[in-house]
PDB file of C-alpha atoms in Angstrom:
ATOM      1  CA  MET D  66     115.860 104.720  74.060  1.00  0.00           C
ATOM      2  CA  SER D  67     113.099 103.908  71.050  1.00  0.00           C
ATOM      3  CA  SER D  68     110.334 105.911  69.393  1.00  0.00           C
ATOM      4  CA  CYS D  69     106.818 103.951  69.313  1.00  0.00           C
ATOM      5  CA  ASP D  70     107.095 103.796  65.609  1.00  0.00           C
ATOM      6  CA  THR D  71     110.620 101.766  66.081  1.00  0.00           C
ATOM      7  CA  ILE D  72     108.808  99.452  68.349  1.00  0.00           C
ATOM      8  CA  ASP D  73     106.153  99.138  66.156  1.00  0.00           C
ATOM      9  CA  LEU D  74     108.302  98.334  63.326  1.00  0.00           C
ATOM     10  CA  ILE D  75     110.469  95.552  65.642  1.00  0.00           C
ATOM     11  CA  ASP D  76     107.043  93.571  66.772  1.00  0.00           C
ATOM     12  CA  GLY D  77     105.798  93.895  62.974  1.00  0.00           C
ATOM     13  CA  CYS D  78     102.713  95.467  64.323  1.00  0.00           C
ATOM     14  CA  LYS D  79     102.382  99.383  62.817  1.00  0.00           C
ATOM     15  CA  ASN D  80      98.646  99.211  62.376  1.00  0.00           C
ATOM     16  CA  PRO D  81      97.441  96.770  64.641  1.00  0.00           C
ATOM     17  CA  GLU D  82      93.498  95.472  64.375  1.00  0.00           C
ATOM     18  CA  LYS D  83      90.977  96.229  66.933  1.00  0.00           C
ATOM     19  CA  MET D  84      89.173  93.122  67.722  1.00  0.00           C
ATOM     20  CA  GLU D  85      85.287  92.669  68.065  1.00  0.00           C
ATOM     21  CA  LEU D  86      83.144  90.596  69.491  1.00  0.00           C
ATOM     22  CA  THR D  87      81.480  87.868  67.175  1.00  0.00           C
ATOM     23  CA  GLU D  88      78.011  87.346  66.757  1.00  0.00           C
ATOM     24  CA  SER D  89      78.013  84.495  69.413  1.00  0.00           C
ATOM     25  CA  ASP D  90      79.745  86.313  71.909  1.00  0.00           C
ATOM     26  CA  GLU D  91      77.626  89.181  71.462  1.00  0.00           C
ATOM     27  CA  ARG D  92      74.554  87.042  72.598  1.00  0.00           C
ATOM     28  CA  TRP D  93      75.800  86.904  75.929  1.00  0.00           C
ATOM     29  CA  ILE D  94      75.487  90.818  76.698  1.00  0.00           C
ATOM     30  CA  THR D  95      71.790  91.816  75.781  1.00  0.00           C
ATOM     31  CA  ASP D  96      70.460  95.280  75.758  1.00  0.00           C
ATOM     32  CA  SER D  97      66.834  94.239  77.167  1.00  0.00           C
ATOM     33  CA  VAL D  98      65.351  94.702  80.291  1.00  0.00           C
ATOM     34  CA  GLN D  99      65.246  91.755  82.202  1.00  0.00           C
ATOM     35  CA  TYR D 100      62.136  91.154  84.495  1.00  0.00           C
ATOM     36  CA  PHE D 101      62.501  89.464  87.838  1.00  0.00           C
ATOM     37  CA  VAL D 102      60.019  88.356  90.583  1.00  0.00           C
ATOM     38  CA  ASN D 103      60.488  88.557  94.225  1.00  0.00           C
ATOM     39  CA  ASN D 104      58.098  87.829  96.905  1.00  0.00           C
ATOM     40  CA  ASN D 105      55.133  87.997  93.891  1.00  0.00           C
ATOM     41  CA  ASP D 106      56.754  91.465  93.237  1.00  0.00           C
ATOM     42  CA  THR D 107      57.840  91.879  89.672  1.00  0.00           C
ATOM     43  CA  PHE D 108      60.512  94.567  89.080  1.00  0.00           C
ATOM     44  CA  ARG D 109      62.774  95.646  86.019  1.00  0.00           C
ATOM     45  CA  VAL D 110      66.351  95.332  85.563  1.00  0.00           C
ATOM     46  CA  ARG D 111      68.097  96.999  83.205  1.00  0.00           C
ATOM     47  CA  ASN D 112      71.649  96.806  81.281  1.00  0.00           C
ATOM     48  CA  LEU D 113      73.554 100.038  81.238  1.00  0.00           C
ATOM     49  CA  PHE D 114      76.568  99.792  78.578  1.00  0.00           C
ATOM     50  CA  VAL D 115      79.754 101.379  78.411  1.00  0.00           C
ATOM     51  CA  LYS D 116      81.590 101.731  74.958  1.00  0.00           C
ATOM     52  CA  PRO D 117      84.424  98.977  74.194  1.00  0.00           C
ATOM     53  CA  LEU D 118      87.719  99.551  75.983  1.00  0.00           C
ATOM     54  CA  TYR D 119      90.916  98.558  74.268  1.00  0.00           C
ATOM     55  CA  SER D 120      93.880  97.244  75.365  1.00  0.00           C
ATOM     56  CA  ASP D 121      97.091  98.872  74.618  1.00  0.00           C
ATOM     57  CA  VAL D 122      98.883  95.854  74.806  1.00  0.00           C
ATOM     58  CA  LYS D 123      99.063  93.802  71.636  1.00  0.00           C
ATOM     59  CA  VAL D 124      98.397  90.262  71.188  1.00  0.00           C
ATOM     60  CA  ASN D 125      99.482  88.623  67.781  1.00  0.00           C
ATOM     61  CA  CYS D 126      98.654  92.198  66.088  1.00  0.00           C
ATOM     62  CA  LYS D 127      95.355  92.680  67.800  1.00  0.00           C
ATOM     63  CA  LEU D 128      94.395  94.496  70.479  1.00  0.00           C
ATOM     64  CA  PRO D 129      92.190  92.813  73.126  1.00  0.00           C
ATOM     65  CA  VAL D 130      89.054  94.389  73.874  1.00  0.00           C
ATOM     66  CA  LEU D 131      86.548  94.481  76.984  1.00  0.00           C
ATOM     67  CA  TYR D 132      82.642  94.881  76.583  1.00  0.00           C
ATOM     68  CA  LYS D 133      81.241  96.157  79.986  1.00  0.00           C
ATOM     69  CA  SER D 134      77.532  95.914  81.085  1.00  0.00           C
ATOM     70  CA  SER D 135      75.974  97.004  84.509  1.00  0.00           C
ATOM     71  CA  PRO D 136      72.740  95.345  85.194  1.00  0.00           C
ATOM     72  CA  ILE D 137      71.280  97.558  87.567  1.00  0.00           C
ATOM     73  CA  THR D 138      67.564  98.484  89.640  1.00  0.00           C
ATOM     74  CA  ASP D 139      66.860 101.017  91.651  1.00  0.00           C
ATOM     75  CA  GLU D 140      63.585  99.181  92.242  1.00  0.00           C
ATOM     76  CA  ILE D 141      64.606  97.183  95.241  1.00  0.00           C
ATOM     77  CA  SER D 142      65.946  99.483  98.108  1.00  0.00           C
ATOM     78  CA  ASP D 143      67.592  97.276 100.236  1.00  0.00           C
ATOM     79  CA  LYS D 144      69.415  95.346  97.634  1.00  0.00           C
ATOM     80  CA  ASN D 145      71.414  97.974  96.433  1.00  0.00           C
ATOM     81  CA  ILE D 146      74.149  95.922  94.605  1.00  0.00           C
ATOM     82  CA  VAL D 147      75.563  96.533  91.292  1.00  0.00           C
ATOM     83  CA  ALA D 148      76.055  93.609  89.128  1.00  0.00           C
ATOM     84  CA  TYR D 149      79.227  93.972  86.494  1.00  0.00           C
ATOM     85  CA  VAL D 150      79.547  91.713  83.168  1.00  0.00           C
ATOM     86  CA  ASN D 151      82.349  91.766  81.387  1.00  0.00           C
ATOM     87  CA  ILE D 152      83.673  90.078  78.127  1.00  0.00           C
ATOM     88  CA  ASN D 153      87.088  90.073  77.367  1.00  0.00           C
ATOM     89  CA  LYS D 154      88.333  89.340  73.757  1.00  0.00           C
ATOM     90  CA  SER D 155      91.603  88.455  73.103  1.00  0.00           C
ATOM     91  CA  PRO D 156      93.271  86.054  70.342  1.00  0.00           C
ATOM     92  CA  LYS D 157      93.830  83.139  72.812  1.00  0.00           C
ATOM     93  CA  GLU D 158      90.165  83.200  74.193  1.00  0.00           C
ATOM     94  CA  THR D 159      86.731  85.015  75.187  1.00  0.00           C
ATOM     95  CA  ASN D 160      85.636  85.143  78.509  1.00  0.00           C
ATOM     96  CA  ILE D 161      82.972  86.526  80.486  1.00  0.00           C
ATOM     97  CA  ALA D 162      82.919  87.437  83.937  1.00  0.00           C
ATOM     98  CA  TYR D 163      80.223  88.231  86.601  1.00  0.00           C
ATOM     99  CA  ILE D 164      81.227  90.387  89.932  1.00  0.00           C
ATOM    100  CA  PHE D 165      78.774  92.059  92.217  1.00  0.00           C
ATOM    101  CA  SER D 166      79.887  95.308  94.202  1.00  0.00           C
ATOM    102  CA  LYS D 167      78.029  96.991  96.639  1.00  0.00           C
ATOM    103  CA  ASP D 168      76.477 100.635  96.802  1.00  0.00           C
ATOM    104  CA  THR D 169      76.898 102.728  99.873  1.00  0.00           C
ATOM    105  CA  PRO D 170      74.080 105.197 100.783  1.00  0.00           C
ATOM    106  CA  ASP D 171      75.821 107.912  98.759  1.00  0.00           C
ATOM    107  CA  ASN D 172      76.118 105.952  95.670  1.00  0.00           C
ATOM    108  CA  LEU D 173      79.809 105.722  96.247  1.00  0.00           C
ATOM    109  CA  VAL D 174      81.127 101.731  95.568  1.00  0.00           C
ATOM    110  CA  VAL D 175      82.502 100.108  98.271  1.00  0.00           C
ATOM    111  CA  GLY D 176      86.188  98.964  97.330  1.00  0.00           C
ATOM    112  CA  VAL D 177      85.318  95.305  97.283  1.00  0.00           C
ATOM    113  CA  ASN D 178      83.939  93.457  94.639  1.00  0.00           C
ATOM    114  CA  GLN D 179      82.896  89.552  94.509  1.00  0.00           C
ATOM    115  CA  THR D 180      83.377  87.318  91.687  1.00  0.00           C
ATOM    116  CA  MET D 181      80.618  85.196  91.143  1.00  0.00           C
ATOM    117  CA  GLY D 182      81.800  83.301  87.800  1.00  0.00           C
ATOM    118  CA  ILE D 183      83.744  83.454  84.639  1.00  0.00           C
ATOM    119  CA  ILE D 184      82.895  81.462  81.585  1.00  0.00           C
ATOM    120  CA  ASP D 185      85.071  80.660  79.030  1.00  0.00           C
ATOM    121  CA  ILE D 186      82.594  81.066  75.800  1.00  0.00           C
ATOM    122  CA  GLU D 187      84.796  79.572  73.412  1.00  0.00           C
ATOM    123  CA  ASN D 188      85.272  76.507  74.988  1.00  0.00           C
ATOM    124  CA  ASN D 189      81.681  76.286  77.009  1.00  0.00           C
ATOM    125  CA  ARG D 190      82.944  75.651  80.284  1.00  0.00           C
ATOM    126  CA  PRO D 191      83.449  77.372  83.690  1.00  0.00           C
ATOM    127  CA  ILE D 192      86.606  78.706  84.467  1.00  0.00           C
ATOM    128  CA  ILE D 193      88.410  78.018  87.939  1.00  0.00           C
ATOM    129  CA  ASN D 194      89.711  81.691  88.871  1.00  0.00           C
ATOM    130  CA  ALA D 195      92.503  81.787  91.716  1.00  0.00           C
ATOM    131  CA  GLY D 196      91.605  84.867  93.179  1.00  0.00           C
ATOM    132  CA  ALA D 197      87.937  83.388  93.624  1.00  0.00           C
ATOM    133  CA  TYR D 198      88.961  79.855  95.087  1.00  0.00           C
ATOM    134  CA  PHE D 199      85.850  79.943  96.905  1.00  0.00           C
ATOM    135  CA  ILE D 200      83.453  80.211  94.188  1.00  0.00           C
ATOM    136  CA  TYR D 201      82.060  76.480  93.109  1.00  0.00           C
ATOM    137  CA  SER D 202      81.256  76.777  89.136  1.00  0.00           C
ATOM    138  CA  GLU D 203      78.613  74.269  87.247  1.00  0.00           C
ATOM    139  CA  TYR D 204      77.742  73.985  84.009  1.00  0.00           C
ATOM    140  CA  LEU D 205      74.139  72.960  84.262  1.00  0.00           C
ATOM    141  CA  GLY D 206      73.288  72.427  80.647  1.00  0.00           C
ATOM    142  CA  ASN D 207      69.221  72.751  80.073  1.00  0.00           C
ATOM    143  CA  TYR D 208      67.484  74.233  83.386  1.00  0.00           C
ATOM    144  CA  THR D 209      63.980  75.152  83.953  1.00  0.00           C
ATOM    145  CA  ILE D 210      62.720  77.980  85.913  1.00  0.00           C
ATOM    146  CA  ARG D 211      59.602  79.055  86.967  1.00  0.00           C
ATOM    147  CA  SER D 212      58.233  76.433  84.183  1.00  0.00           C
ATOM    148  CA  ARG D 213      60.378  77.721  81.528  1.00  0.00           C
ATOM    149  CA  GLU D 214      63.518  75.947  80.197  1.00  0.00           C
ATOM    150  CA  TYR D 215      66.681  77.705  79.295  1.00  0.00           C
ATOM    151  CA  THR D 216      69.875  76.295  77.631  1.00  0.00           C
ATOM    152  CA  GLU D 217      73.310  76.563  78.545  1.00  0.00           C
ATOM    153  CA  VAL D 218      73.201  77.385  81.981  1.00  0.00           C
ATOM    154  CA  TYR D 219      75.862  77.941  84.600  1.00  0.00           C
ATOM    155  CA  LYS D 220      75.396  78.177  87.884  1.00  0.00           C
ATOM    156  CA  PHE D 221      77.993  79.825  90.853  1.00  0.00           C
ATOM    157  CA  THR D 222      77.856  79.492  94.077  1.00  0.00           C
ATOM    158  CA  ASP D 223      80.008  81.452  96.747  1.00  0.00           C
ATOM    159  CA  LEU D 224      80.867  78.796  99.349  1.00  0.00           C
ATOM    160  CA  ASP D 225      82.420  81.260 101.908  1.00  0.00           C
ATOM    161  CA  GLU D 226      80.755  84.200 103.076  1.00  0.00           C
ATOM    162  CA  SER D 227      83.296  85.775 105.237  1.00  0.00           C
ATOM    163  CA  ASN D 228      85.520  86.201 102.277  1.00  0.00           C
ATOM    164  CA  VAL D 229      83.627  89.338 101.140  1.00  0.00           C
ATOM    165  CA  PRO D 230      81.314  90.398 103.842  1.00  0.00           C
ATOM    166  CA  GLU D 231      80.091  93.506 101.953  1.00  0.00           C
ATOM    167  CA  ILE D 232      78.806  91.206  99.554  1.00  0.00           C
ATOM    168  CA  ASP D 233      75.449  89.345 100.255  1.00  0.00           C
ATOM    169  CA  VAL D 234      75.093  87.440  96.756  1.00  0.00           C
ATOM    170  CA  SER D 235      75.043  83.837  97.921  1.00  0.00           C
ATOM    171  CA  SER D 236      74.300  81.887  94.158  1.00  0.00           C
ATOM    172  CA  ILE D 237      73.852  83.298  90.816  1.00  0.00           C
ATOM    173  CA  ILE D 238      72.470  81.069  87.464  1.00  0.00           C
ATOM    174  CA  VAL D 239      73.221  83.062  84.623  1.00  0.00           C
ATOM    175  CA  SER D 240      72.668  82.116  80.346  1.00  0.00           C
ATOM    176  CA  PRO D 241      72.910  83.870  77.468  1.00  0.00           C
ATOM    177  CA  LEU D 242      69.709  85.924  78.299  1.00  0.00           C
ATOM    178  CA  GLY D 243      71.467  87.307  81.432  1.00  0.00           C
ATOM    179  CA  PHE D 244      70.764  86.848  84.921  1.00  0.00           C
ATOM    180  CA  LEU D 245      68.225  83.770  85.756  1.00  0.00           C
ATOM    181  CA  ARG D 246      68.231  83.431  89.489  1.00  0.00           C
ATOM    182  CA  ILE D 247      70.048  85.453  92.339  1.00  0.00           C
ATOM    183  CA  GLU D 248      69.990  84.091  95.927  1.00  0.00           C
ATOM    184  CA  PHE D 249      70.946  86.231  98.563  1.00  0.00           C
ATOM    185  CA  TYR D 250      72.737  84.805 102.320  1.00  0.00           C
ATOM    186  CA  ASP D 251      69.600  86.113 104.081  1.00  0.00           C
ATOM    187  CA  GLY D 252      67.029  84.057 102.035  1.00  0.00           C
ATOM    188  CA  GLU D 253      65.782  86.427  99.214  1.00  0.00           C
ATOM    189  CA  VAL D 254      65.624  84.734  96.000  1.00  0.00           C
ATOM    190  CA  TRP D 255      65.571  86.745  92.539  1.00  0.00           C
ATOM    191  CA  GLU D 256      63.860  84.383  89.487  1.00  0.00           C
ATOM    192  CA  ARG D 257      63.897  85.731  86.087  1.00  0.00           C
ATOM    193  CA  ILE D 258      60.439  85.691  84.586  1.00  0.00           C
ATOM    194  CA  ILE D 259      59.199  86.580  80.527  1.00  0.00           C
ATOM    195  CA  ILE D 260      56.786  89.095  79.883  1.00  0.00           C
ATOM    196  CA  GLU D 261      55.489  88.172  76.730  1.00  0.00           C
TER     197      GLU D 261
END
């Protein structure tokens, strides 16, 4: 048997460094209110933040960290989805993942999540996720929505609804500003608008 102190001495990490997001990473998680339009009705989506969650597994004497935000709206009663935006920072890479979950009427989250895309922020490219092989990832670069051009835009499309029947999101378009467009299988579309 070995004590924790002994283990720390063996791997040379007596006081591992806690990783933090860089300025380049942080721009992918915004605390601003996002405005969307659906059938000419404008509604807001707010980001709720969770404190950074540090891993207890050290990598190169550093503690990887997960930052999570949850953009939510209670203004659309029949689209009671929850979106999770997670940034994982490790010594090897920084990824951002977009995950949707469905709320039940009693606010209990159904035990199925739909991963709708992962981006390698440092290398500026989508990552193929073996657990979500049915998601098509595409880097669009500059992209215009409602006469406004956005940069660093990515699109993720669910190619097989049957894999996640509880979730009805068919595609998302995102950038560092957040969600730009969300499409549902029933034909409903949310598009980001900028209110000056």
